């Protein structure tokens, strides 16, 4: 599947590093999402962008900083992370932030914070 | 905010048997309920969804039922096959038009 792509697929970083996760969607969608998937926990919504504007920040710590330069690209900038931030980070997109718009997920970035 | 509970957390069935996964939600304004399947190491993929104007929807061996009064919805898989083995997530949209996911059900289909 190439509808929603994410890079890198795996990332190992130290607590003092700065890194960025990238998401790109080729579906012509207007809404993009970041989710965190930890072991034995439900998928947690982090951020939502609709038409490049951030419409939701789900009480995410400031060490996670999203950026959406256009409707096709979404970044998650990481700095001074903690080991408990290790998780699978999933990007998704939907046509709009509509009431019943289907969300399509990317393959995720497996992040390990040492 | 919305709260979605999913049961069971693990489910083991024999190939050919049926599997049922149940979810409850708290926000009576929710009107969209998708189900995602996530195979090991892969992305969640939508397998079926239901909107609140219908009570049941079927797609081959998969069906979803919705009871808005009781605020619960269920996924039914008939004639299970080994390739149905995966983690299944239910979700409900909340008043802010975003999805809240259940905790997931690990389905194992034994050949």
Tab-separated table of C-alpha atoms in Angstrom, chain A residues 1 4 9 33 35 37 41-43 45 48 56 88 90 97-107, chain B residues 29 31-32 36 38 41-46 49 51 89 93-103:
chain	number	residue	atom	x	y	z
A	1	UNK	CA	0.000	0.000	0.000
A	4	UNK	CA	-0.031	6.839	3.419
A	9	UNK	CA	10.067	2.889	9.829
A	33	UNK	CA	-3.586	12.705	12.339
A	35	UNK	CA	-1.546	8.550	16.955
A	37	UNK	CA	0.265	3.034	19.971
A	41	UNK	CA	-2.969	0.454	25.485
A	42	UNK	CA	-5.591	1.761	23.079
A	43	UNK	CA	-4.523	3.880	20.154
A	45	UNK	CA	-4.891	10.414	19.336
A	48	UNK	CA	-5.189	16.536	14.224
A	56	UNK	CA	-6.718	19.129	18.143
A	88	UNK	CA	4.642	2.887	17.478
A	90	UNK	CA	1.005	6.069	13.427
A	97	UNK	CA	-12.231	16.025	9.555
A	98	UNK	CA	-15.752	15.002	8.780
A	99	UNK	CA	-18.156	13.316	11.085
A	100	UNK	CA	-17.839	9.939	9.425
A	101	UNK	CA	-14.782	10.186	7.233
A	102	UNK	CA	-12.751	6.984	7.107
A	103	UNK	CA	-9.210	7.279	8.402
A	104	UNK	CA	-6.424	5.504	6.518
A	105	UNK	CA	-3.285	4.637	8.431
A	106	UNK	CA	0.370	4.618	7.489
A	107	UNK	CA	2.688	1.738	8.455
B	29	UNK	CA	-23.740	11.732	20.159
B	31	UNK	CA	-22.720	8.162	15.095
B	32	UNK	CA	-19.810	6.438	13.331
B	36	UNK	CA	-9.879	-1.936	12.170
B	38	UNK	CA	-4.059	-4.925	12.575
B	41	UNK	CA	3.875	-5.546	12.325
B	42	UNK	CA	1.378	-3.944	9.962
B	43	UNK	CA	-0.824	-0.876	9.905
B	44	UNK	CA	-4.434	-0.863	11.136
B	45	UNK	CA	-6.782	-1.364	8.188
B	46	UNK	CA	-10.489	-0.595	8.078
B	49	UNK	CA	-17.864	0.453	9.570
B	51	UNK	CA	-23.242	4.593	10.822
B	89	UNK	CA	-9.930	-2.465	17.242
B	93	UNK	CA	-16.375	9.158	16.945
B	94	UNK	CA	-16.864	11.757	19.632
B	95	UNK	CA	-18.475	15.178	19.719
B	96	UNK	CA	-15.249	16.644	18.320
B	97	UNK	CA	-15.471	14.387	15.265
B	98	UNK	CA	-12.452	12.348	16.295
B	99	UNK	CA	-12.085	8.635	16.932
B	100	UNK	CA	-11.682	7.033	20.336
B	101	UNK	CA	-10.425	3.464	20.080
B	102	UNK	CA	-11.100	0.425	22.210
B	103	UNK	CA	-8.255	-1.512	23.767
